[in-house]
Every structure is written in C-alpha cells, then in structure tokens.
Amino acid sequence: MNTTPFHSDPPPSRIQRKLVVEVVEARNILPKDGQGSSSAYVVVDFDAQKKRTSTKFRDLNPVWNEMLDFAVSDPKNMDYDELDVEVYNDKRFGNGGGRKNHFLGRVKIYGSQFSRRGEEGLVYFPLEKKSVFSWIRGEIGLKIYYYDEADDDDMPVGGGGQQFQQQQQFHPTPEQDADEQQHHQQQQQQQFHPPPQQMMNLPPEKPNVVVIEEGRVFESAQSHSYPETHQQPPMVIVEESQPQQVMQGPNDNRPQRPPSPPPPPSTGEVHYYPPEVRKMQVGRPPGGDRIRVTKRPPNGDYSPRVINSKTGGGEATMEKKAHHHPYNLVEPMQYLFVRIVKARGLPPNESAYVKVRTSNHFVRSKPAVNRPGESADSPEWNQVFALGHNRSDSAVTGGATLEISAWDASSESFLGGVCFDLSEVPVRDPPDSPLAPQWYRLEGSAADQNSGRVSGDIQLSVWIGTQVDEAFPEAWSSDAPHVAHTRSKVYQSPKLWYLRVTVLEAQDLHIAPNLPPLTAPEVRVKAQLGFQSARTRRGSMNNHSGSFHWHEDMIFVAGEPLEDCLVLMVEDRTSKEATLLGHAMIPVSSIEQRIDERFVPSKWHTLEVEGGGGGGPGGGPYCGRISLRLCLEGGYHVLEEAAHVCSDFRPTAKQLWKPPIGILELGILGARGLLPMKAKNGGKGSTDAYCVAKYGKKWVRTRTITDSFDPRWHEQYTWQVYDPCTVLTVGVFDNWRMFSDASDDRPDTRIGKIRIRVSTLESNKVYTNSYPLLVLLPSGLKKMGEIEVAVRFACPSLLPDVCAAYGQPLLPRMHYIRPLGVAQQDALRGAATKMVAAWLARAEPPLGPEVVRYMLDADSHAWSMRKSKANWYRIVGVLAWAVGLAKWLDNIRRWRNPVTTVLVHILYLVLVWYPDLVVPTAFLYVVMIGVWYYRFRPKIPAGMDIRLSQAETVDPDELDEEFDTIPSSRRPEVIRARYDRLRILAVRVQTILGDFAAQGERIQALVSWRDPRATKLFIAICLVITIVLYAVPAKMVAVALGFYYLRHPMFRDTMPTASLNFFRRLPSLSDRLI
C-alpha cells in the first residue's frame, strides 16, 4: 500500500455541460425534532453525484440560497435523467434518539424541465411522500438551469485551490448578465465565512467526506471555513496497487492525445490530480457535505458491461426499424471488391499476373492458369480482392483512383492496364444480384499507342460493398492476407450415433484341452470401433453344450459417414497370455438403426481366425460363432459437451426433432485491449486473433485480423433454437497455424471464452455488451482483453412454444427409458469430443483439436481443489435462505423487534383458525418475493464470475495441481504433500458424514429398544400426547405450541431444552465402529 500524492499533467480543456440547482427556501415543513420544529437540510442527487446544503437550525421555513452544481456526463440524453431532491431533519439538533435523520419530503424532476441559464425562474414544488405511510407537507423553492463551459479537469488543486477553482468555474461569460455576476460574488463571500451554526455555538456540522470506490482510491478532506489565506489542509490519498489492465472504450479508435504542456510557474507549488479527484474538489457547497460514491461491480474489471453501438443506438435495445434488415447487429464495413476473371489478346508472355493498386493498398494476384485447348494469350485468374475502403474519405479528398495492371511474371514487363475513378464505382447492397464482369481495354505505353498496337482486354468487375457480400468470405482481404487460414467459415459437427453391442452367446469355441483340474476357462469378448474399445466380463460356461453366455451391453460412439468396421475378438484369458479364439468384422453401415425401444433381433456371426476365414468352402477350419444384438440408437442425444453448458439436446434421429421455437442471432463486433500472444519482426509483440462460436451442431469462425490488439470483425451469424435452456459459447484464439508448415502443426493459443445462456435473454431484445476474456494460467488468473458482441433471441411465438418447452424433458425419451450410467456417459463424451475434433481438423481452414476441446470444455471433470471449494460455497449459497429463515425465526422468538413479533402472533392465530389459508398464503408470499426481486433482475447476460469460480484467492500449489497431468509429472515429495492435504480434507468430509449418520440412527433408536429407558420414556410421552390431542381441539393445541415457542425471553431458559437433551442422549452406532 503506497501513500503518495498524484502528479499528472492536466488534459486540454473541453466544453462540458454543468447543471446548477439553487436551493432557495422551503415553506411549512413538518416539525420532526420533538420540540415543535425541524433542522432541515437538502440532499440533491443527479447522475450518481450527491450534494447537500447546510442545516438550518430549528426553522420550519428555512432559507438556504445555496447553489449546487453538477457535471452532466451525457448532454444528449439529459432530458431522460432524473434530479432527486430530498429534505431531511438533522437528528443532531433534536431531542429524539433516532438512528437516522427524519425524512421531510422529496421532489423528482426530469431533465426535460431544466432551463438554460438566463431563462430560469423560481419554482415552488410540493414535497412528495416516499411511501404510503409517510406524513409530508410543505413545498420547496428551486432554481434549476444549465450552461456549457470549459471542463474543470484542467484546473489545478493545491494551495489556494478552492478559491482558484471557484473563480474559474464562475468566471462570467459575455452572455452572463450583471445580476448573475453580483449574485455569484455574494455566494463566494458567504462561502468563506463561518456558518451560522458555529456563531451560535451549536455542534459543528459533519466535515466533508469524499469517497471514491473506483480504483480503490479513498480521500478524506476537511471543508470547514478557512482563514483569509484560503489555504486548504494537506490531502492524503491512499491507493491500493492493482495489476494494470488495458482498458479502452468500445468506440475509442482515436489515438491517445499527448499531454498538454504544463502551465507557467506560479508563486505557490501546484499539484495536478487525476480527473476523478479534481471533480470531487470543484465547487463544493459552503458548509455542506459532498459525497459521490461510484460503486464497483461485484467482479471489478472482470464484469460485463453495456456498450454503445451505432447499430443499436445508445441503449442495449434496437430500434424497431432495425429489425427489418437481416444484418443489423453489426456495423457495416465498406470494402472495395475487385473480381479479376480473365484476359484475352495479351502480348506474348510466360505467366501473367495482375496488380491492384489504390492509395492505401497494393495487392498481387496469383499466377494465371491457361485452360487446355485455349491460346496462351487468354489467361484466367478467377480471383476476388476485398480492400478496406472509406467512401466518405474518397468523396472528400477526390481524385482517388483504382489501377489494375497486367504483368509478365518472368520478365516483369508491363502488359497493359486500366484505371477507375473510385467516386464512380457502383455500390452494391444485397440482395442485389452479383455485378456482371465486363471487358475493359488494356492501355499500353505511349510507344504502343503511337504504333497503333493494342495490348488486349481484361474481364473484371469492381463494386463497393460490405462484409455481407457473398464474395467476401472467399475474397483476399486486406486485413487478413493469409487466405488459407484466415477466412471466415461455417462448420458442421458430424452426425453421431450410439452403437449398442449386446453380446449374448458364443458356441463351438476351440478351448485349449490341457487345462488344470477344476479350472473353468476364462473367455471374454473384446469389441473395438476405431480408437474405442471395451471388454466384457468373464463368460459363464454351460457344461452340457460347452457354450458361453454374457448378456452384456457395450456402447460406442459412431460418426457419419459410417465407414468404420466393428471388430469383435473372442479371447481366452485362462493363462497369463491371452489367446485369440476368433474374431468377426461387421461394417457399421450394415447395422440396423432404431429410434425407440423396439426389440431388435439378434444374429449369429461366424468367427474367423488370422490368415483365413472359417466355416466356408476353402475358408479354413470352423472356429465357432457368436450371437450379437446390434443397433444404432437414434433416440439418444450424443453428448459431446458438458451437461451444464450443453447447446443442443436433440436426438440423433431427425424424425424426432421438434420445430424450432426461435432464432438466435450473434453479432461478433470485435475485441479490445488484447495482450500480445507472439513475438515477430525482431521481438515486436503481435496478436492475430480470430473468433469461434458454437451452438448446436453449427460452428462458425471469423476471419483472422493480423497484427492487431483491437480487431474489428463485425460478422453476424444465426442459429435455430430448439430449446431455450441451452448455452452459446464464444471463444477467441490467436492464429499460429498460418505461420507454421505442414510438418510443424503448432496449435493455436487460447485467449478466452464467454458463455451466454439463451434462457437469460429476453425475446426480441438486442444485448450489446463487452465481456472480459479471462484465462486461468499456471501463474494465476489473467485478463487477456475484452470481446464485444451483440446477441438477440428472436422468438416470434413466445407463449405457446417457448413456455411449453419448459415443461418438456430436458433429454430425449430414450435417456429415461434406458438410462446410461454416469461413468459410461463420461467415457462416451470423451470419445465424442475426439471424433468432433478429428472431423473439424479435416476442414480448410481447420479447427484444431485444442480449439475444439477448449470450446467443448473437455477438461471440466478434472480434479481441482479450486472447483471443489467453489462447489462447496455454491452449496452454502443455496442453503443461505434456510439459514436466513432460521435467524429470522430466532429473532422473532427472542423479541428483538416487538412489533414484528406481535404481527407474527396475529398472523399465526389467523392461519390456525383458518387453516385453509395456509397454502394460499404461502404461494402469495412466493409471488411477493418474485415481484420484489424483479427490481434486482440482471440487466445483461452474465459472464464468467471470478468470485464464484474462486479464481481470485486460489493457492499457487492448488493451481499447479489443477494443471498437472494424469499420471502426475511432479516430484514425489510434492505428490506426497498433496496426498496428505487431500487426506486432511477427506477427514473433514468423513466426520460430517458420520455426524449425519448419527442423527439418523438416534431417530431410529427412539423405538428400537436399543436404550430401553429412553424408548419407555418416548412411548409414554407419545401416549400422553395422543390422549391430549384426542381430548383438546387441534386448534387450541396449535395455538398453545406456537405461543410457547414464541414466548418472551424472560420466560425462557438459556440452557438447551429437555427434548433436545433427550435426543442427544439417544445411542447411535458410532460406538460399534472398529
């Protein structure tokens, strides 16, 4: 912790709007001090800024004439801001012993009622109630106006700073009249004189306190009256050091402004403070408190935030007109498209290529290709270029041209060219048809023109479009030159099936005859499909027929196209070395498919031996046969993701799919403040980022923006939604494959990912947010940057389909009829992840296995002490409501609040006398809780929670254990220490489980006669209770028990009750443990 003053250069002055609230007087307010009067002060709240006036001692018609100024952060939306004015009675000047100041009334004024300076007037507003039970009267007179002036951030604060600031702030402008200047001078004179409370020897008011929670900076400064020298007391600022984060605004593309030169030296030393501290010091009201608290989000810089987008306006929702455009979640990015098709009549050349040149770009095409049978002077390219273009800049500068020229690759000789004026290039907007290419005459040199020679023609088309153009994905982009690995693509996961193999029986196996006496052969069946393998248990032998029986199921994951073969091997494991008795190969494509639980008949398959077949003419000796029941299960959903972040629950068979209930639209805007991921060009840090999004079977990949820490993609994708309780995953990666050779397949580096649950999105509402990209490394949690996305769940049929989906089973029907085990699901999920990764790695550009595993959260079930702690605290959070209810009941029965306890007595009597109201009252209470928490609902979809994940306080050794491999690669002493730590944790869990078991055993001991005396007492007490309940009405008994439980503490003993002591003395089985 450092205790140092701030030193920074003042930024250049700029125009800022100020709002001035002049609190004039109040009339006929209520007496609240217990002596027939009130000591009133006013608190004004505007735009997260709070200021208060001085306290007027014992006056029902107080006069303040104090001016409070506020900074307007967003002048464009000032009409929608609220100004909250509240009047309170200061408890320090009364006889009451209240814990807080009494409320005297409030006024809410909207920004549309504000006047410009010079047009304001004194308006009396009637004081309003805060709640229904408030007793308020009177009115308050206010003058409210605004004006624009230079920003106060460039004003120094230091010795004599307060007077200097106020002189700068209220310096008269040419538009300011003489009355306003005179009023301001009077206000300055009043500020530097003692308030009337000090002259009357009254208790001094509370000194000004400025609390800044943003960045953990706390400042406390006195603001009492100062002597004529106007020297402020020294200021101490305590700052807690934090790791530096690269933070940048969502639309801040301009470079950082250089600091302005320091002001000329003055007689006194001037210190410049940060803007947030200087704003706290400017224009404090005389004798009053100014408190501005900017609350930090729960996760600090790791929380998502709403950003302003040109497509969505200033709020997180779109305008209605934007819904008519199919590509309205992202900002359009203009590109100059050049399609080079072919040429004809070129001069003799060996290999022609084309150069495309603008004022900002220069690109070169691939070598030309000559079709068989055509002349050498007619090369073809069929290549499209997409060059970044700003049409507004071209229109302003004028004279911008596009030059397209043909060259000979061998001699670098000029073959001809054509030039276009960019201001005349047509603009194409989808769904217009593609622009037809045309033939253009290639102009040669001056010598060629004088001789009358013609260089030839070239067929091309030029237009201006956006990233929506269908030619954009396959075009050579100026911001992604490595075409092979940087294009945006859409991928589809393979269609996966569960293959159920039921091994029933094997006959006529050739068992070795020389077995020891009384030894049964150990025969097992091993099934293998690709990299998956499973083995049955030991088969039971029928002594009469010599056959073996298993009746055991094995399940594998099979992917389309079903090209693999299922291999079954019958092994004799009686001896140390396994002996192969026979094998059978079955093509997966020949296996029957089913979508329900109908019975599939079994089939006999002939076993073969290595080197030849069996059972056929010339196929070798007969080796036996095996009975199998095979089927491809289409009624299951093959899980390749973790269940808690699954994006699709549809079964494999398309016949069982239900119609979609909506469309999920995702606009990937860009990223901000990415950290350098690689070093190139002599050690310069660089990042080549691309984004991957996954929902259902559809994967999307944006283009790679090379060498940029703030890439802008502005690409939009859509998915059909079949279940709202699914999760969209978006990840950002650094592209390494575009620099590596085929032999050196270097994996891409993860930058971070976010998850958005579709059920948390309101229907037809656009959320434009910025999410932090967090990665847990062996060194700890690290913020890699931020990603900006816009997401919308378009749901036209809200009530019938979406609401009905909440009542349907989460998984398909077969998961409940023939469920799979937990361990079996984990193994199948791992196999499915490998198959999806292998399938996507064969695409171009490929999605690497490291990308697929990271997006599918393949390592979510690995052991981690951090995750164990996080799950424990999640359980504690779930049980917090029960603990809170128990504490509330304890406060009621201890009469902490007598009024509440009396009301509970009355409610209890009503419910006992009218038991039919118990259930409706309980549901009404739930409704009231839901309505109450509506105001605290999340406004944006939540991101990764570092506190919930226990990522802030993770121990380095626990983090190293989390990243350790299986089997462990650490030193033996480290493994021993971790094992001992795990044993200590297991002892605690063992003790808790033993305590739970002991409580249940004590309940059983009540009637088990394990303790005869205790059982006799319990039976006798039960008999007495039975007689009482038969004789006395149930309502009277309930009232008596309730009032006994809620009795006053003066009738209560501090020792445990007799019933609790009786229960604790009952025996358990703990004393029988060895």
mmCIF file of C-alpha atoms in Angstrom, residues 896-1031:
data_model
loop_
_atom_site.group_PDB
_atom_site.id
_atom_site.type_symbol
_atom_site.label_atom_id
_atom_site.label_comp_id
_atom_site.label_asym_id
_atom_site.label_seq_id
_atom_site.Cartn_x
_atom_site.Cartn_y
_atom_site.Cartn_z
ATOM 1 C CA ARG A 896 -35.721 -8.442 19.022
ATOM 2 C CA ASN A 897 -38.409 -6.384 17.261
ATOM 3 C CA PRO A 898 -41.569 -6.472 19.410
ATOM 4 C CA VAL A 899 -43.807 -5.048 16.686
ATOM 5 C CA THR A 900 -42.804 -7.767 14.227
ATOM 6 C CA THR A 901 -43.240 -10.465 16.860
ATOM 7 C CA VAL A 902 -46.757 -9.252 17.688
ATOM 8 C CA LEU A 903 -47.658 -9.235 13.982
ATOM 9 C CA VAL A 904 -46.352 -12.797 13.677
ATOM 10 C CA HIS A 905 -48.561 -13.805 16.623
ATOM 11 C CA ILE A 906 -51.586 -12.318 14.899
ATOM 12 C CA LEU A 907 -50.752 -13.988 11.575
ATOM 13 C CA TYR A 908 -50.229 -17.295 13.344
ATOM 14 C CA LEU A 909 -53.631 -17.041 15.023
ATOM 15 C CA VAL A 910 -55.331 -16.304 11.699
ATOM 16 C CA LEU A 911 -53.678 -19.264 9.988
ATOM 17 C CA VAL A 912 -54.516 -21.618 12.867
ATOM 18 C CA TRP A 913 -58.161 -20.581 12.989
ATOM 19 C CA TYR A 914 -58.441 -20.641 9.202
ATOM 20 C CA PRO A 915 -56.120 -23.461 8.058
ATOM 21 C CA ASP A 916 -57.455 -23.219 4.523
ATOM 22 C CA LEU A 917 -55.437 -20.015 4.139
ATOM 23 C CA VAL A 918 -52.063 -21.649 4.841
ATOM 24 C CA VAL A 919 -51.335 -22.867 1.321
ATOM 25 C CA PRO A 920 -52.647 -19.736 -0.484
ATOM 26 C CA THR A 921 -50.674 -17.520 1.911
ATOM 27 C CA ALA A 922 -47.501 -19.473 1.232
ATOM 28 C CA PHE A 923 -47.918 -19.101 -2.519
ATOM 29 C CA LEU A 924 -48.782 -15.425 -2.136
ATOM 30 C CA TYR A 925 -45.561 -14.978 -0.193
ATOM 31 C CA VAL A 926 -43.633 -16.608 -3.037
ATOM 32 C CA VAL A 927 -45.325 -14.264 -5.525
ATOM 33 C CA MET A 928 -44.402 -11.248 -3.422
ATOM 34 C CA ILE A 929 -40.789 -12.421 -3.232
ATOM 35 C CA GLY A 930 -40.663 -12.799 -7.004
ATOM 36 C CA VAL A 931 -42.141 -9.351 -7.564
ATOM 37 C CA TRP A 932 -39.735 -7.828 -5.046
ATOM 38 C CA TYR A 933 -36.681 -9.367 -6.708
ATOM 39 C CA TYR A 934 -37.828 -8.154 -10.135
ATOM 40 C CA ARG A 935 -36.127 -4.850 -9.460
ATOM 41 C CA PHE A 936 -32.848 -6.672 -8.874
ATOM 42 C CA ARG A 937 -33.012 -8.763 -12.049
ATOM 43 C CA PRO A 938 -29.873 -8.862 -14.195
ATOM 44 C CA LYS A 939 -29.990 -6.342 -16.998
ATOM 45 C CA ILE A 940 -27.412 -8.117 -19.209
ATOM 46 C CA PRO A 941 -26.388 -11.759 -19.619
ATOM 47 C CA ALA A 942 -23.801 -12.670 -17.036
ATOM 48 C CA GLY A 943 -20.223 -13.552 -17.936
ATOM 49 C CA MET A 944 -17.578 -15.537 -16.119
ATOM 50 C CA ASP A 945 -17.718 -14.952 -12.346
ATOM 51 C CA ILE A 946 -14.250 -14.993 -10.829
ATOM 52 C CA ARG A 947 -15.544 -14.935 -7.256
ATOM 53 C CA LEU A 948 -17.892 -17.835 -7.840
ATOM 54 C CA SER A 949 -15.036 -19.706 -9.522
ATOM 55 C CA GLN A 950 -12.680 -18.990 -6.589
ATOM 56 C CA ALA A 951 -10.151 -17.697 -9.113
ATOM 57 C CA GLU A 952 -9.117 -14.652 -7.085
ATOM 58 C CA THR A 953 -7.930 -16.472 -3.965
ATOM 59 C CA VAL A 954 -6.572 -19.664 -5.471
ATOM 60 C CA ASP A 955 -3.401 -21.040 -3.892
ATOM 61 C CA PRO A 956 -0.429 -21.415 -6.282
ATOM 62 C CA ASP A 957 0.120 -25.029 -5.257
ATOM 63 C CA GLU A 958 -3.561 -25.859 -5.824
ATOM 64 C CA LEU A 959 -3.343 -24.185 -9.230
ATOM 65 C CA ASP A 960 -0.259 -26.206 -10.095
ATOM 66 C CA GLU A 961 -2.116 -29.356 -9.081
ATOM 67 C CA GLU A 962 -5.024 -28.399 -11.321
ATOM 68 C CA PHE A 963 -2.741 -28.133 -14.358
ATOM 69 C CA ASP A 964 -0.871 -31.340 -13.540
ATOM 70 C CA THR A 965 -1.219 -34.249 -15.939
ATOM 71 C CA ILE A 966 -2.510 -37.765 -15.249
ATOM 72 C CA PRO A 967 -0.363 -39.581 -14.235
ATOM 73 C CA SER A 968 1.338 -36.822 -12.313
ATOM 74 C CA SER A 969 4.615 -35.381 -13.545
ATOM 75 C CA ARG A 970 5.592 -33.689 -10.274
ATOM 76 C CA ARG A 971 8.285 -34.711 -7.793
ATOM 77 C CA PRO A 972 7.459 -37.448 -5.238
ATOM 78 C CA GLU A 973 7.631 -35.096 -2.254
ATOM 79 C CA VAL A 974 5.148 -32.728 -3.925
ATOM 80 C CA ILE A 975 2.762 -35.582 -4.634
ATOM 81 C CA ARG A 976 3.107 -36.787 -1.036
ATOM 82 C CA ALA A 977 2.273 -33.325 0.336
ATOM 83 C CA ARG A 978 -0.787 -33.074 -1.912
ATOM 84 C CA TYR A 979 -1.928 -36.518 -0.886
ATOM 85 C CA ASP A 980 -1.643 -35.584 2.780
ATOM 86 C CA ARG A 981 -3.636 -32.419 2.139
ATOM 87 C CA LEU A 982 -6.313 -34.451 0.409
ATOM 88 C CA ARG A 983 -6.407 -36.827 3.363
ATOM 89 C CA ILE A 984 -6.993 -33.915 5.752
ATOM 90 C CA LEU A 985 -9.886 -32.740 3.588
ATOM 91 C CA ALA A 986 -11.267 -36.272 3.447
ATOM 92 C CA VAL A 987 -11.173 -36.473 7.267
ATOM 93 C CA ARG A 988 -13.469 -33.439 7.478
ATOM 94 C CA VAL A 989 -15.875 -34.945 4.968
ATOM 95 C CA GLN A 990 -15.736 -38.236 6.862
ATOM 96 C CA THR A 991 -16.599 -36.502 10.144
ATOM 97 C CA ILE A 992 -19.564 -34.671 8.580
ATOM 98 C CA LEU A 993 -20.911 -37.894 7.078
ATOM 99 C CA GLY A 994 -20.536 -39.611 10.453
ATOM 100 C CA ASP A 995 -22.496 -36.840 12.191
ATOM 101 C CA PHE A 996 -25.315 -37.115 9.643
ATOM 102 C CA ALA A 997 -25.438 -40.889 10.113
ATOM 103 C CA ALA A 998 -25.503 -40.487 13.924
ATOM 104 C CA GLN A 999 -28.554 -38.180 13.801
ATOM 105 C CA GLY A 1000 -30.471 -40.687 11.681
ATOM 106 C CA GLU A 1001 -29.513 -43.554 13.973
ATOM 107 C CA ARG A 1002 -30.749 -41.625 17.015
ATOM 108 C CA ILE A 1003 -34.130 -41.241 15.318
ATOM 109 C CA GLN A 1004 -34.218 -44.998 14.734
ATOM 110 C CA ALA A 1005 -33.219 -45.590 18.369
ATOM 111 C CA LEU A 1006 -36.453 -43.984 19.592
ATOM 112 C CA VAL A 1007 -38.429 -47.191 19.008
ATOM 113 C CA SER A 1008 -35.694 -49.800 18.513
ATOM 114 C CA TRP A 1009 -35.280 -50.502 22.298
ATOM 115 C CA ARG A 1010 -31.541 -50.017 21.932
ATOM 116 C CA ASP A 1011 -31.832 -47.879 25.064
ATOM 117 C CA PRO A 1012 -34.780 -49.426 26.997
ATOM 118 C CA ARG A 1013 -35.300 -46.493 29.350
ATOM 119 C CA ALA A 1014 -35.247 -43.952 26.551
ATOM 120 C CA THR A 1015 -37.708 -45.990 24.494
ATOM 121 C CA LYS A 1016 -40.070 -46.356 27.512
ATOM 122 C CA LEU A 1017 -39.997 -42.611 28.107
ATOM 123 C CA PHE A 1018 -40.632 -41.897 24.447
ATOM 124 C CA ILE A 1019 -43.567 -44.307 24.262
ATOM 125 C CA ALA A 1020 -45.053 -42.848 27.447
ATOM 126 C CA ILE A 1021 -44.724 -39.293 26.130
ATOM 127 C CA CYS A 1022 -46.338 -40.324 22.847
ATOM 128 C CA LEU A 1023 -49.232 -41.892 24.772
ATOM 129 C CA VAL A 1024 -49.791 -38.709 26.775
ATOM 130 C CA ILE A 1025 -49.689 -36.611 23.588
ATOM 131 C CA THR A 1026 -52.213 -38.935 21.991
ATOM 132 C CA ILE A 1027 -54.663 -38.562 24.897
ATOM 133 C CA VAL A 1028 -54.254 -34.784 24.923
ATOM 134 C CA LEU A 1029 -54.827 -34.484 21.198
ATOM 135 C CA TYR A 1030 -57.964 -36.655 21.460
ATOM 136 C CA ALA A 1031 -59.354 -34.514 24.276
#
